[in-house]
Amino acid sequence: MTQTWDPGQTGILELPSGLLIRGRALLRPLPAGPRPEFGLYLLGKRPAPVGWDSRWVRWQDLRVPADDADTLDALMEALRRAETERVEVACWAGRGRTGTALACLAVLDGVPPAEAVAFVRARYRRGAVETPWQRKYVARFRNPEA
């Protein structure tokens, strides 16, 4: 596997397979160091263009995604690209939507849905996955390839 991010860098989540994905808050400046090669942006409206490949998932603050099929496809793309590229997942504050997406990525990578929120809170950010409906979304999330 290609090393894509520094595992010790702030915001980096290491999945059980060893894949590394950066979660971050768009309200903060871009962190120092290498830039992402792919970004998955979880916002209520289309984000401003960035200097790397990116994808937008329509997702209102404190809610769950607007389109489950599009969200699953975007998460699968992020996971696939994380094998060889620096991938980041981000929303405005980097907690609720980002944490929920990271928890779903953990499920896709083999973490049981009932354990995914705790996994992300322990390894990414204590306050990740903010709302009860975001926690329920993760608990119901399934890997279609499992």
JSON list of N, CA and C in Angstrom, two decimals, residues 73-111:
[
{"chain": "A", "resi": 73, "resn": "ASP", "atom": "N", "xyz": [-22.08, 5.96, -3.14]},
{"chain": "A", "resi": 73, "resn": "ASP", "atom": "CA", "xyz": [-21.17, 5.98, -4.28]},
{"chain": "A", "resi": 73, "resn": "ASP", "atom": "C", "xyz": [-19.96, 6.87, -4.00]},
{"chain": "A", "resi": 74, "resn": "ALA", "atom": "N", "xyz": [-20.19, 8.03, -3.40]},
{"chain": "A", "resi": 74, "resn": "ALA", "atom": "CA", "xyz": [-19.09, 8.96, -3.08]},
{"chain": "A", "resi": 74, "resn": "ALA", "atom": "C", "xyz": [-18.16, 8.36, -2.03]},
{"chain": "A", "resi": 75, "resn": "LEU", "atom": "N", "xyz": [-18.71, 7.70, -1.03]},
{"chain": "A", "resi": 75, "resn": "LEU", "atom": "CA", "xyz": [-17.88, 7.07, 0.00]},
{"chain": "A", "resi": 75, "resn": "LEU", "atom": "C", "xyz": [-17.06, 5.92, -0.57]},
{"chain": "A", "resi": 76, "resn": "MET", "atom": "N", "xyz": [-17.67, 5.14, -1.45]},
{"chain": "A", "resi": 76, "resn": "MET", "atom": "CA", "xyz": [-16.94, 4.04, -2.09]},
{"chain": "A", "resi": 76, "resn": "MET", "atom": "C", "xyz": [-15.80, 4.60, -2.94]},
{"chain": "A", "resi": 77, "resn": "GLU", "atom": "N", "xyz": [-16.06, 5.71, -3.65]},
{"chain": "A", "resi": 77, "resn": "GLU", "atom": "CA", "xyz": [-14.99, 6.34, -4.43]},
{"chain": "A", "resi": 77, "resn": "GLU", "atom": "C", "xyz": [-13.86, 6.82, -3.53]},
{"chain": "A", "resi": 78, "resn": "ALA", "atom": "N", "xyz": [-14.22, 7.47, -2.42]},
{"chain": "A", "resi": 78, "resn": "ALA", "atom": "CA", "xyz": [-13.19, 7.97, -1.49]},
{"chain": "A", "resi": 78, "resn": "ALA", "atom": "C", "xyz": [-12.35, 6.82, -0.95]},
{"chain": "A", "resi": 79, "resn": "LEU", "atom": "N", "xyz": [-12.99, 5.74, -0.57]},
{"chain": "A", "resi": 79, "resn": "LEU", "atom": "CA", "xyz": [-12.26, 4.59, -0.03]},
{"chain": "A", "resi": 79, "resn": "LEU", "atom": "C", "xyz": [-11.34, 3.98, -1.08]},
{"chain": "A", "resi": 80, "resn": "ARG", "atom": "N", "xyz": [-11.85, 3.85, -2.29]},
{"chain": "A", "resi": 80, "resn": "ARG", "atom": "CA", "xyz": [-11.04, 3.29, -3.38]},
{"chain": "A", "resi": 80, "resn": "ARG", "atom": "C", "xyz": [-9.84, 4.19, -3.68]},
{"chain": "A", "resi": 81, "resn": "ARG", "atom": "N", "xyz": [-10.07, 5.48, -3.73]},
{"chain": "A", "resi": 81, "resn": "ARG", "atom": "CA", "xyz": [-8.99, 6.41, -4.04]},
{"chain": "A", "resi": 81, "resn": "ARG", "atom": "C", "xyz": [-7.96, 6.51, -2.92]},
{"chain": "A", "resi": 82, "resn": "ALA", "atom": "N", "xyz": [-8.40, 6.27, -1.67]},
{"chain": "A", "resi": 82, "resn": "ALA", "atom": "CA", "xyz": [-7.49, 6.34, -0.53]},
{"chain": "A", "resi": 82, "resn": "ALA", "atom": "C", "xyz": [-6.42, 5.26, -0.58]},
{"chain": "A", "resi": 83, "resn": "GLU", "atom": "N", "xyz": [-6.61, 4.26, -1.43]},
{"chain": "A", "resi": 83, "resn": "GLU", "atom": "CA", "xyz": [-5.59, 3.22, -1.57]},
{"chain": "A", "resi": 83, "resn": "GLU", "atom": "C", "xyz": [-4.29, 3.78, -2.15]},
{"chain": "A", "resi": 84, "resn": "THR", "atom": "N", "xyz": [-4.40, 4.82, -2.99]},
{"chain": "A", "resi": 84, "resn": "THR", "atom": "CA", "xyz": [-3.21, 5.36, -3.66]},
{"chain": "A", "resi": 84, "resn": "THR", "atom": "C", "xyz": [-3.12, 6.88, -3.63]},
{"chain": "A", "resi": 85, "resn": "GLU", "atom": "N", "xyz": [-4.13, 7.55, -3.10]},
{"chain": "A", "resi": 85, "resn": "GLU", "atom": "CA", "xyz": [-4.16, 9.01, -3.12]},
{"chain": "A", "resi": 85, "resn": "GLU", "atom": "C", "xyz": [-4.43, 9.56, -1.73]},
{"chain": "A", "resi": 86, "resn": "ARG", "atom": "N", "xyz": [-4.08, 10.84, -1.54]},
{"chain": "A", "resi": 86, "resn": "ARG", "atom": "CA", "xyz": [-4.40, 11.54, -0.31]},
{"chain": "A", "resi": 86, "resn": "ARG", "atom": "C", "xyz": [-5.85, 12.02, -0.42]},
{"chain": "A", "resi": 87, "resn": "VAL", "atom": "N", "xyz": [-6.72, 11.45, 0.41]},
{"chain": "A", "resi": 87, "resn": "VAL", "atom": "CA", "xyz": [-8.15, 11.76, 0.39]},
{"chain": "A", "resi": 87, "resn": "VAL", "atom": "C", "xyz": [-8.51, 12.50, 1.66]},
{"chain": "A", "resi": 88, "resn": "GLU", "atom": "N", "xyz": [-9.31, 13.56, 1.50]},
{"chain": "A", "resi": 88, "resn": "GLU", "atom": "CA", "xyz": [-9.85, 14.24, 2.68]},
{"chain": "A", "resi": 88, "resn": "GLU", "atom": "C", "xyz": [-11.36, 14.26, 2.57]},
{"chain": "A", "resi": 89, "resn": "VAL", "atom": "N", "xyz": [-11.99, 14.25, 3.74]},
{"chain": "A", "resi": 89, "resn": "VAL", "atom": "CA", "xyz": [-13.44, 14.37, 3.87]},
{"chain": "A", "resi": 89, "resn": "VAL", "atom": "C", "xyz": [-13.65, 15.59, 4.75]},
{"chain": "A", "resi": 90, "resn": "ALA", "atom": "N", "xyz": [-14.53, 16.50, 4.31]},
{"chain": "A", "resi": 90, "resn": "ALA", "atom": "CA", "xyz": [-14.67, 17.74, 5.06]},
{"chain": "A", "resi": 90, "resn": "ALA", "atom": "C", "xyz": [-16.08, 18.31, 4.98]},
{"chain": "A", "resi": 91, "resn": "CYS", "atom": "N", "xyz": [-16.47, 18.97, 6.06]},
{"chain": "A", "resi": 91, "resn": "CYS", "atom": "CA", "xyz": [-17.68, 19.78, 6.10]},
{"chain": "A", "resi": 91, "resn": "CYS", "atom": "C", "xyz": [-17.27, 21.11, 6.75]},
{"chain": "A", "resi": 92, "resn": "TRP", "atom": "N", "xyz": [-18.22, 21.94, 7.07]},
{"chain": "A", "resi": 92, "resn": "TRP", "atom": "CA", "xyz": [-17.89, 23.26, 7.58]},
{"chain": "A", "resi": 92, "resn": "TRP", "atom": "C", "xyz": [-17.09, 23.20, 8.88]},
{"chain": "A", "resi": 93, "resn": "ALA", "atom": "N", "xyz": [-17.57, 22.44, 9.88]},
{"chain": "A", "resi": 93, "resn": "ALA", "atom": "CA", "xyz": [-16.88, 22.39, 11.17]},
{"chain": "A", "resi": 93, "resn": "ALA", "atom": "C", "xyz": [-16.04, 21.13, 11.38]},
{"chain": "A", "resi": 94, "resn": "GLY", "atom": "N", "xyz": [-16.17, 20.14, 10.49]},
{"chain": "A", "resi": 94, "resn": "GLY", "atom": "CA", "xyz": [-15.35, 18.94, 10.58]},
{"chain": "A", "resi": 94, "resn": "GLY", "atom": "C", "xyz": [-15.77, 17.97, 11.66]},
{"chain": "A", "resi": 95, "resn": "ARG", "atom": "N", "xyz": [-17.03, 18.08, 12.14]},
{"chain": "A", "resi": 95, "resn": "ARG", "atom": "CA", "xyz": [-17.46, 17.21, 13.23]},
{"chain": "A", "resi": 95, "resn": "ARG", "atom": "C", "xyz": [-18.62, 16.29, 12.86]},
{"chain": "A", "resi": 96, "resn": "GLY", "atom": "N", "xyz": [-19.79, 16.88, 12.68]},
{"chain": "A", "resi": 96, "resn": "GLY", "atom": "CA", "xyz": [-20.99, 16.07, 12.48]},
{"chain": "A", "resi": 96, "resn": "GLY", "atom": "C", "xyz": [-21.03, 15.32, 11.17]},
{"chain": "A", "resi": 97, "resn": "ARG", "atom": "N", "xyz": [-21.07, 16.06, 10.08]},
{"chain": "A", "resi": 97, "resn": "ARG", "atom": "CA", "xyz": [-21.12, 15.42, 8.76]},
{"chain": "A", "resi": 97, "resn": "ARG", "atom": "C", "xyz": [-19.84, 14.67, 8.46]},
{"chain": "A", "resi": 98, "resn": "THR", "atom": "N", "xyz": [-18.70, 15.30, 8.75]},
{"chain": "A", "resi": 98, "resn": "THR", "atom": "CA", "xyz": [-17.42, 14.64, 8.51]},
{"chain": "A", "resi": 98, "resn": "THR", "atom": "C", "xyz": [-17.30, 13.39, 9.37]},
{"chain": "A", "resi": 99, "resn": "GLY", "atom": "N", "xyz": [-17.63, 13.48, 10.64]},
{"chain": "A", "resi": 99, "resn": "GLY", "atom": "CA", "xyz": [-17.57, 12.32, 11.52]},
{"chain": "A", "resi": 99, "resn": "GLY", "atom": "C", "xyz": [-18.50, 11.21, 11.06]},
{"chain": "A", "resi": 100, "resn": "THR", "atom": "N", "xyz": [-19.69, 11.58, 10.62]},
{"chain": "A", "resi": 100, "resn": "THR", "atom": "CA", "xyz": [-20.65, 10.58, 10.13]},
{"chain": "A", "resi": 100, "resn": "THR", "atom": "C", "xyz": [-20.10, 9.88, 8.90]},
{"chain": "A", "resi": 101, "resn": "ALA", "atom": "N", "xyz": [-19.56, 10.64, 7.96]},
{"chain": "A", "resi": 101, "resn": "ALA", "atom": "CA", "xyz": [-18.98, 10.05, 6.75]},
{"chain": "A", "resi": 101, "resn": "ALA", "atom": "C", "xyz": [-17.79, 9.16, 7.10]},
{"chain": "A", "resi": 102, "resn": "LEU", "atom": "N", "xyz": [-16.94, 9.60, 8.03]},
{"chain": "A", "resi": 102, "resn": "LEU", "atom": "CA", "xyz": [-15.80, 8.78, 8.43]},
{"chain": "A", "resi": 102, "resn": "LEU", "atom": "C", "xyz": [-16.27, 7.48, 9.09]},
{"chain": "A", "resi": 103, "resn": "ALA", "atom": "N", "xyz": [-17.33, 7.56, 9.89]},
{"chain": "A", "resi": 103, "resn": "ALA", "atom": "CA", "xyz": [-17.87, 6.36, 10.51]},
{"chain": "A", "resi": 103, "resn": "ALA", "atom": "C", "xyz": [-18.42, 5.40, 9.44]},
{"chain": "A", "resi": 104, "resn": "CYS", "atom": "N", "xyz": [-19.06, 5.94, 8.43]},
{"chain": "A", "resi": 104, "resn": "CYS", "atom": "CA", "xyz": [-19.56, 5.09, 7.33]},
{"chain": "A", "resi": 104, "resn": "CYS", "atom": "C", "xyz": [-18.39, 4.49, 6.55]},
{"chain": "A", "resi": 105, "resn": "LEU", "atom": "N", "xyz": [-17.32, 5.25, 6.35]},
{"chain": "A", "resi": 105, "resn": "LEU", "atom": "CA", "xyz": [-16.12, 4.69, 5.71]},
{"chain": "A", "resi": 105, "resn": "LEU", "atom": "C", "xyz": [-15.55, 3.56, 6.57]},
{"chain": "A", "resi": 106, "resn": "ALA", "atom": "N", "xyz": [-15.59, 3.72, 7.87]},
{"chain": "A", "resi": 106, "resn": "ALA", "atom": "CA", "xyz": [-15.11, 2.65, 8.76]},
{"chain": "A", "resi": 106, "resn": "ALA", "atom": "C", "xyz": [-15.96, 1.39, 8.59]},
{"chain": "A", "resi": 107, "resn": "VAL", "atom": "N", "xyz": [-17.27, 1.56, 8.44]},
{"chain": "A", "resi": 107, "resn": "VAL", "atom": "CA", "xyz": [-18.14, 0.41, 8.19]},
{"chain": "A", "resi": 107, "resn": "VAL", "atom": "C", "xyz": [-17.76, -0.26, 6.88]},
{"chain": "A", "resi": 108, "resn": "LEU", "atom": "N", "xyz": [-17.55, 0.54, 5.85]},
{"chain": "A", "resi": 108, "resn": "LEU", "atom": "CA", "xyz": [-17.15, -0.03, 4.55]},
{"chain": "A", "resi": 108, "resn": "LEU", "atom": "C", "xyz": [-15.81, -0.77, 4.66]},
{"chain": "A", "resi": 109, "resn": "ASP", "atom": "N", "xyz": [-14.99, -0.37, 5.63]},
{"chain": "A", "resi": 109, "resn": "ASP", "atom": "CA", "xyz": [-13.67, -0.97, 5.81]},
{"chain": "A", "resi": 109, "resn": "ASP", "atom": "C", "xyz": [-13.69, -2.12, 6.83]},
{"chain": "A", "resi": 110, "resn": "GLY", "atom": "N", "xyz": [-14.87, -2.47, 7.33]},
{"chain": "A", "resi": 110, "resn": "GLY", "atom": "CA", "xyz": [-14.98, -3.64, 8.18]},
{"chain": "A", "resi": 110, "resn": "GLY", "atom": "C", "xyz": [-15.37, -3.42, 9.62]},
{"chain": "A", "resi": 111, "resn": "VAL", "atom": "N", "xyz": [-15.51, -2.18, 10.08]},
{"chain": "A", "resi": 111, "resn": "VAL", "atom": "CA", "xyz": [-15.94, -1.94, 11.45]},
{"chain": "A", "resi": 111, "resn": "VAL", "atom": "C", "xyz": [-17.45, -2.20, 11.52]}
]
